Amino acid sequence: GAGVSQSPSNKVTEKGKDVELRCDPISGHTALYWYRQSLGQGLEFLIYFQGNSAPDKSGLPSDRFSAERTGGSVSTLTIQRTQQEDSAVYLCASSLRVGQNTGELFFGEGSRLTVL
Amino acid sequence: AQKVTQAQTEISVVEKEDVTLDCVYETRDTTYYLFWYKQPPSGELVFLIRRNSFDEQNEISGRYSWNFQKSTSSFNFTITASQVVDSAVYFCALSDLIQGAQKLVFGQGTRLTINP
């Protein structure tokens, strides 16, 4: 499809296991963002990638969280040794470089992570 | 630090009523952008509007209108003649510009329920 694609849509894991969440942005979008939405909460910024620049990791909550973006396209968010408080919906978004568009971030439908 | 406050956690109105969603923001930047996003039950955030800090002109799009007032740091959203399909969680967001990308800071969201 033409939108941001995320997988898996749902993931249930046991505490202590590692998980990987994937995001496939819209083709041609240079910026990619990860946000986290906990139950009843707003969206919490995690990390973003812009072209070949160093990613802004300032929102990652702990060193158990990491993300990479290969070839300027697909991104993987990895959570190591998951904890119950990691349970949330992880949203990915992409956008064109500012100046080329309205500034709109296009969001995927999210990956719902449940840590038992 | 940037902050967005949506004081209304939940609003419930009867169809055809007008409803205003409040958004107050804090920033030290002189140039910034304000956004509204809609999150229907499907979970995917839908972009509604972006407004830059130099443009205080109110905007109307169909039944939607936005009132940006720099003097009170507010960017309120009004839905006129509400419909059941307007039921969703609405997020206000603020961004700065870093390296051509936009790092959004979201409010906690307002859950709007339109009852038939």
mmCIF file of C-alpha atoms in Angstrom:
data_model
loop_
_atom_site.group_PDB
_atom_site.id
_atom_site.type_symbol
_atom_site.label_atom_id
_atom_site.label_comp_id
_atom_site.label_asym_id
_atom_site.label_seq_id
_atom_site.Cartn_x
_atom_site.Cartn_y
_atom_site.Cartn_z
ATOM 1 C CA GLY A 1 0.000 0.000 0.000
ATOM 2 C CA ALA A 2 0.926 3.656 -0.142
ATOM 3 C CA GLY A 3 0.847 4.329 3.598
ATOM 4 C CA VAL A 4 3.202 3.637 6.497
ATOM 5 C CA SER A 5 3.246 -0.061 7.218
ATOM 6 C CA GLN A 6 4.017 -1.523 10.626
ATOM 7 C CA SER A 7 4.437 -5.099 11.750
ATOM 8 C CA PRO A 8 3.451 -6.969 13.727
ATOM 9 C CA SER A 9 0.141 -5.307 14.480
ATOM 10 C CA ASN A 10 -0.026 -7.183 17.768
ATOM 11 C CA LYS A 11 2.732 -8.783 19.813
ATOM 12 C CA VAL A 12 2.390 -10.597 23.108
ATOM 13 C CA THR A 13 5.619 -11.532 24.820
ATOM 14 C CA GLU A 14 6.895 -12.662 28.148
ATOM 15 C CA LYS A 15 8.821 -10.423 30.456
ATOM 16 C CA GLY A 16 12.528 -10.591 29.737
ATOM 17 C CA LYS A 17 12.229 -11.486 26.068
ATOM 18 C CA ASP A 18 13.468 -9.268 23.241
ATOM 19 C CA VAL A 19 11.098 -7.903 20.606
ATOM 20 C CA GLU A 20 11.535 -6.252 17.246
ATOM 21 C CA LEU A 21 9.000 -3.930 15.679
ATOM 22 C CA ARG A 22 9.232 -3.025 12.028
ATOM 23 C CA CYS A 23 8.258 0.107 10.142
ATOM 24 C CA ASP A 24 8.141 0.540 6.397
ATOM 25 C CA PRO A 25 7.727 4.257 5.641
ATOM 26 C CA ILE A 26 6.160 5.883 2.633
ATOM 27 C CA SER A 27 8.509 5.688 -0.330
ATOM 28 C CA GLY A 28 10.527 8.862 -0.717
ATOM 29 C CA HIS A 29 10.013 10.090 2.830
ATOM 30 C CA THR A 30 13.329 11.075 4.318
ATOM 31 C CA ALA A 31 12.227 11.415 7.930
ATOM 32 C CA LEU A 32 11.056 8.533 10.100
ATOM 33 C CA TYR A 33 9.787 8.757 13.661
ATOM 34 C CA TRP A 34 8.910 6.344 16.445
ATOM 35 C CA TYR A 35 6.387 7.267 19.119
ATOM 36 C CA ARG A 36 4.909 5.306 21.999
ATOM 37 C CA GLN A 37 1.333 5.553 23.197
ATOM 38 C CA SER A 38 0.640 3.981 26.549
ATOM 39 C CA LEU A 39 -2.914 3.254 27.672
ATOM 40 C CA GLY A 40 -4.769 6.488 28.274
ATOM 41 C CA GLN A 41 -1.672 8.529 27.597
ATOM 42 C CA GLY A 42 -0.541 10.875 24.886
ATOM 43 C CA LEU A 43 2.133 10.122 22.374
ATOM 44 C CA GLU A 44 5.659 9.980 23.677
ATOM 45 C CA PHE A 45 8.487 10.714 21.251
ATOM 46 C CA LEU A 46 11.146 8.008 21.121
ATOM 47 C CA ILE A 47 13.505 8.558 18.207
ATOM 48 C CA TYR A 48 13.662 9.990 14.728
ATOM 49 C CA PHE A 49 15.832 9.579 11.663
ATOM 50 C CA GLN A 50 16.357 12.302 9.068
ATOM 51 C CA GLY A 51 18.189 11.322 5.922
ATOM 52 C CA ASN A 52 21.823 10.503 6.605
ATOM 53 C CA SER A 53 22.015 12.600 9.756
ATOM 54 C CA ALA A 54 22.651 11.065 13.135
ATOM 55 C CA PRO A 55 19.338 9.995 14.672
ATOM 56 C CA ASP A 56 17.823 11.914 17.564
ATOM 57 C CA LYS A 57 17.595 9.290 20.297
ATOM 58 C CA SER A 58 16.686 11.703 23.063
ATOM 59 C CA GLY A 59 13.302 10.117 23.712
ATOM 60 C CA LEU A 60 14.415 6.536 24.230
ATOM 61 C CA PRO A 61 13.430 5.654 27.826
ATOM 62 C CA SER A 62 16.332 3.317 28.577
ATOM 63 C CA ASP A 63 19.283 1.569 27.010
ATOM 64 C CA ARG A 64 17.058 -1.453 26.448
ATOM 65 C CA PHE A 65 15.555 0.460 23.550
ATOM 66 C CA SER A 66 17.339 0.879 20.246
ATOM 67 C CA ALA A 67 16.400 1.540 16.653
ATOM 68 C CA GLU A 68 18.023 1.433 13.305
ATOM 69 C CA ARG A 69 17.107 2.456 9.823
ATOM 70 C CA THR A 70 18.659 0.527 7.007
ATOM 71 C CA GLY A 71 19.221 2.030 3.594
ATOM 72 C CA GLY A 72 17.276 5.122 4.535
ATOM 73 C CA SER A 73 14.025 3.199 4.408
ATOM 74 C CA VAL A 74 12.826 0.413 6.710
ATOM 75 C CA SER A 75 13.322 0.884 10.434
ATOM 76 C CA THR A 76 13.389 -1.608 13.274
ATOM 77 C CA LEU A 77 12.731 -0.712 16.893
ATOM 78 C CA THR A 78 14.226 -3.264 19.275
ATOM 79 C CA ILE A 79 13.322 -3.630 22.925
ATOM 80 C CA GLN A 80 15.591 -5.909 24.914
ATOM 81 C CA ARG A 81 14.640 -7.683 28.127
ATOM 82 C CA THR A 82 11.076 -6.385 27.938
ATOM 83 C CA GLN A 83 9.325 -5.190 31.074
ATOM 84 C CA GLN A 84 5.614 -4.900 31.755
ATOM 85 C CA GLU A 85 5.821 -1.110 31.610
ATOM 86 C CA ASP A 86 6.921 -1.441 27.974
ATOM 87 C CA SER A 87 3.374 -2.496 27.102
ATOM 88 C CA ALA A 88 2.040 0.155 24.728
ATOM 89 C CA VAL A 89 1.222 0.902 21.128
ATOM 90 C CA TYR A 90 4.344 1.799 19.189
ATOM 91 C CA LEU A 91 3.596 4.176 16.352
ATOM 92 C CA CYS A 92 5.817 4.902 13.406
ATOM 93 C CA ALA A 93 5.496 7.950 11.176
ATOM 94 C CA SER A 94 7.286 9.319 8.164
ATOM 95 C CA SER A 95 7.414 12.644 6.394
ATOM 96 C CA LEU A 96 9.059 14.510 3.593
ATOM 97 C CA ARG A 97 11.750 16.967 4.459
ATOM 98 C CA VAL A 98 10.241 20.170 5.777
ATOM 99 C CA GLY A 99 9.914 22.751 3.049
ATOM 100 C CA GLN A 100 8.652 20.217 0.558
ATOM 101 C CA ASN A 101 5.266 19.686 2.115
ATOM 102 C CA THR A 102 2.734 20.815 4.689
ATOM 103 C CA GLY A 103 4.759 19.298 7.483
ATOM 104 C CA GLU A 104 2.396 16.402 7.820
ATOM 105 C CA LEU A 105 3.574 13.270 9.555
ATOM 106 C CA PHE A 106 1.942 10.158 8.167
ATOM 107 C CA PHE A 107 1.369 7.561 10.839
ATOM 108 C CA GLY A 108 1.065 3.824 10.643
ATOM 109 C CA GLU A 109 -1.583 1.901 12.551
ATOM 110 C CA GLY A 110 0.882 0.951 15.223
ATOM 111 C CA SER A 111 2.210 -2.208 16.824
ATOM 112 C CA ARG A 112 0.481 -3.116 20.058
ATOM 113 C CA LEU A 113 2.937 -4.704 22.453
ATOM 114 C CA THR A 114 1.773 -6.586 25.521
ATOM 115 C CA VAL A 115 4.376 -7.814 27.991
ATOM 116 C CA LEU A 116 3.070 -10.466 30.360
ATOM 117 C CA ALA B 1 11.028 22.722 27.322
ATOM 118 C CA GLN B 2 8.082 22.390 25.025
ATOM 119 C CA LYS B 3 4.776 21.326 26.461
ATOM 120 C CA VAL B 4 1.240 20.889 25.199
ATOM 121 C CA THR B 5 -1.725 20.764 27.546
ATOM 122 C CA GLN B 6 -5.148 19.499 26.619
ATOM 123 C CA ALA B 7 -7.064 19.986 29.827
ATOM 124 C CA GLN B 8 -10.201 18.239 28.612
ATOM 125 C CA THR B 9 -9.681 14.507 28.985
ATOM 126 C CA GLU B 10 -13.116 13.530 27.726
ATOM 127 C CA ILE B 11 -16.002 15.385 26.140
ATOM 128 C CA SER B 12 -19.396 13.965 25.326
ATOM 129 C CA VAL B 13 -22.020 15.858 23.347
ATOM 130 C CA VAL B 14 -25.146 15.114 21.415
ATOM 131 C CA GLU B 15 -25.004 15.080 17.661
ATOM 132 C CA LYS B 16 -25.350 18.474 15.949
ATOM 133 C CA GLU B 17 -23.962 20.344 18.916
ATOM 134 C CA ASP B 18 -20.886 22.512 18.465
ATOM 135 C CA VAL B 19 -17.850 21.491 20.484
ATOM 136 C CA THR B 20 -14.510 23.163 21.152
ATOM 137 C CA LEU B 21 -11.353 21.296 22.077
ATOM 138 C CA ASP B 22 -8.819 23.347 23.987
ATOM 139 C CA CYS B 23 -5.068 23.316 23.484
ATOM 140 C CA VAL B 24 -2.496 25.397 25.343
ATOM 141 C CA TYR B 25 1.192 25.203 24.586
ATOM 142 C CA GLU B 26 4.523 26.317 25.995
ATOM 143 C CA THR B 27 7.648 26.984 24.006
ATOM 144 C CA ARG B 28 10.646 29.297 24.030
ATOM 145 C CA ASP B 29 11.035 29.077 20.267
ATOM 146 C CA THR B 30 10.009 32.050 18.164
ATOM 147 C CA THR B 31 9.310 29.823 15.185
ATOM 148 C CA TYR B 32 7.219 26.754 15.752
ATOM 149 C CA TYR B 33 4.344 24.800 14.338
ATOM 150 C CA LEU B 34 1.092 23.630 15.826
ATOM 151 C CA PHE B 35 -0.866 20.604 14.705
ATOM 152 C CA TRP B 36 -4.106 18.796 15.282
ATOM 153 C CA TYR B 37 -4.419 15.070 14.681
ATOM 154 C CA LYS B 38 -7.466 12.823 14.897
ATOM 155 C CA GLN B 39 -7.179 9.244 16.124
ATOM 156 C CA PRO B 40 -10.318 7.250 15.288
ATOM 157 C CA PRO B 41 -10.965 3.839 16.860
ATOM 158 C CA SER B 42 -8.862 2.204 14.147
ATOM 159 C CA GLY B 43 -5.827 3.770 15.816
ATOM 160 C CA GLU B 44 -4.183 5.491 12.874
ATOM 161 C CA LEU B 45 -3.558 9.188 13.438
ATOM 162 C CA VAL B 46 -4.990 11.434 10.771
ATOM 163 C CA PHE B 47 -3.490 14.839 10.098
ATOM 164 C CA LEU B 48 -5.988 17.695 10.294
ATOM 165 C CA ILE B 49 -4.018 20.922 10.217
ATOM 166 C CA ARG B 50 -0.624 22.568 10.645
ATOM 167 C CA ARG B 51 -0.255 26.209 11.596
ATOM 168 C CA ASN B 52 3.021 28.125 11.815
ATOM 169 C CA SER B 53 3.707 30.645 14.529
ATOM 170 C CA PHE B 54 3.684 33.608 12.152
ATOM 171 C CA ASP B 55 0.199 32.980 10.897
ATOM 172 C CA GLU B 56 -2.481 33.825 13.421
ATOM 173 C CA GLN B 57 -5.257 33.877 10.904
ATOM 174 C CA ASN B 58 -8.052 31.549 11.875
ATOM 175 C CA GLU B 59 -8.806 28.745 9.510
ATOM 176 C CA ILE B 60 -12.028 27.071 8.544
ATOM 177 C CA SER B 61 -12.363 23.786 6.715
ATOM 178 C CA GLY B 62 -15.925 22.645 6.370
ATOM 179 C CA ARG B 63 -17.279 21.989 9.843
ATOM 180 C CA TYR B 64 -13.819 22.369 11.388
ATOM 181 C CA SER B 65 -12.273 25.628 12.493
ATOM 182 C CA TRP B 66 -9.156 26.563 14.398
ATOM 183 C CA ASN B 67 -8.497 29.586 16.555
ATOM 184 C CA PHE B 68 -4.802 30.368 17.062
ATOM 185 C CA GLN B 69 -4.024 33.047 19.637
ATOM 186 C CA LYS B 70 -0.379 33.690 20.362
ATOM 187 C CA SER B 71 -1.211 36.061 23.199
ATOM 188 C CA THR B 72 -2.705 33.202 25.188
ATOM 189 C CA SER B 73 -0.584 30.417 23.643
ATOM 190 C CA SER B 74 -3.691 28.611 22.564
ATOM 191 C CA PHE B 75 -4.721 26.726 19.464
ATOM 192 C CA ASN B 76 -8.313 25.646 19.928
ATOM 193 C CA PHE B 77 -10.288 23.425 17.601
ATOM 194 C CA THR B 78 -14.032 23.733 17.045
ATOM 195 C CA ILE B 79 -16.310 21.251 15.363
ATOM 196 C CA THR B 80 -19.594 22.752 14.243
ATOM 197 C CA ALA B 81 -22.718 20.623 13.947
ATOM 198 C CA SER B 82 -20.914 17.549 15.263
ATOM 199 C CA GLN B 83 -21.558 14.129 13.806
ATOM 200 C CA VAL B 84 -21.144 10.632 15.204
ATOM 201 C CA VAL B 85 -18.210 10.076 12.827
ATOM 202 C CA ASP B 86 -16.352 12.844 14.633
ATOM 203 C CA SER B 87 -15.998 10.558 17.642
ATOM 204 C CA ALA B 88 -12.289 10.018 18.164
ATOM 205 C CA VAL B 89 -9.349 11.066 20.266
ATOM 206 C CA TYR B 90 -7.962 14.411 19.153
ATOM 207 C CA PHE B 91 -4.361 15.382 19.760
ATOM 208 C CA CYS B 92 -2.819 18.809 19.655
ATOM 209 C CA ALA B 93 0.920 18.911 18.983
ATOM 210 C CA LEU B 94 3.788 21.372 18.853
ATOM 211 C CA SER B 95 6.995 21.056 16.914
ATOM 212 C CA ASP B 96 10.303 22.703 16.404
ATOM 213 C CA LEU B 97 12.444 22.259 13.352
ATOM 214 C CA ILE B 98 15.554 20.224 13.680
ATOM 215 C CA GLN B 99 17.587 19.301 10.670
ATOM 216 C CA GLY B 100 14.590 19.660 8.408
ATOM 217 C CA ALA B 101 12.451 17.251 10.351
ATOM 218 C CA GLN B 102 9.778 17.940 12.895
ATOM 219 C CA LYS B 103 9.840 16.472 16.341
ATOM 220 C CA LEU B 104 6.298 16.694 17.617
ATOM 221 C CA VAL B 105 5.387 17.074 21.253
ATOM 222 C CA PHE B 106 1.827 15.873 21.771
ATOM 223 C CA GLY B 107 -0.772 16.739 24.344
ATOM 224 C CA GLN B 108 -2.508 13.987 26.275
ATOM 225 C CA GLY B 109 -5.435 13.998 23.899
ATOM 226 C CA THR B 110 -9.144 14.670 24.267
ATOM 227 C CA ARG B 111 -11.549 11.791 23.780
ATOM 228 C CA LEU B 112 -14.603 13.154 22.001
ATOM 229 C CA THR B 113 -17.801 11.150 21.939
ATOM 230 C CA ILE B 114 -20.685 12.279 19.781
ATOM 231 C CA ASN B 115 -23.917 10.617 20.804
ATOM 232 C CA PRO B 116 -26.754 10.173 18.304
#
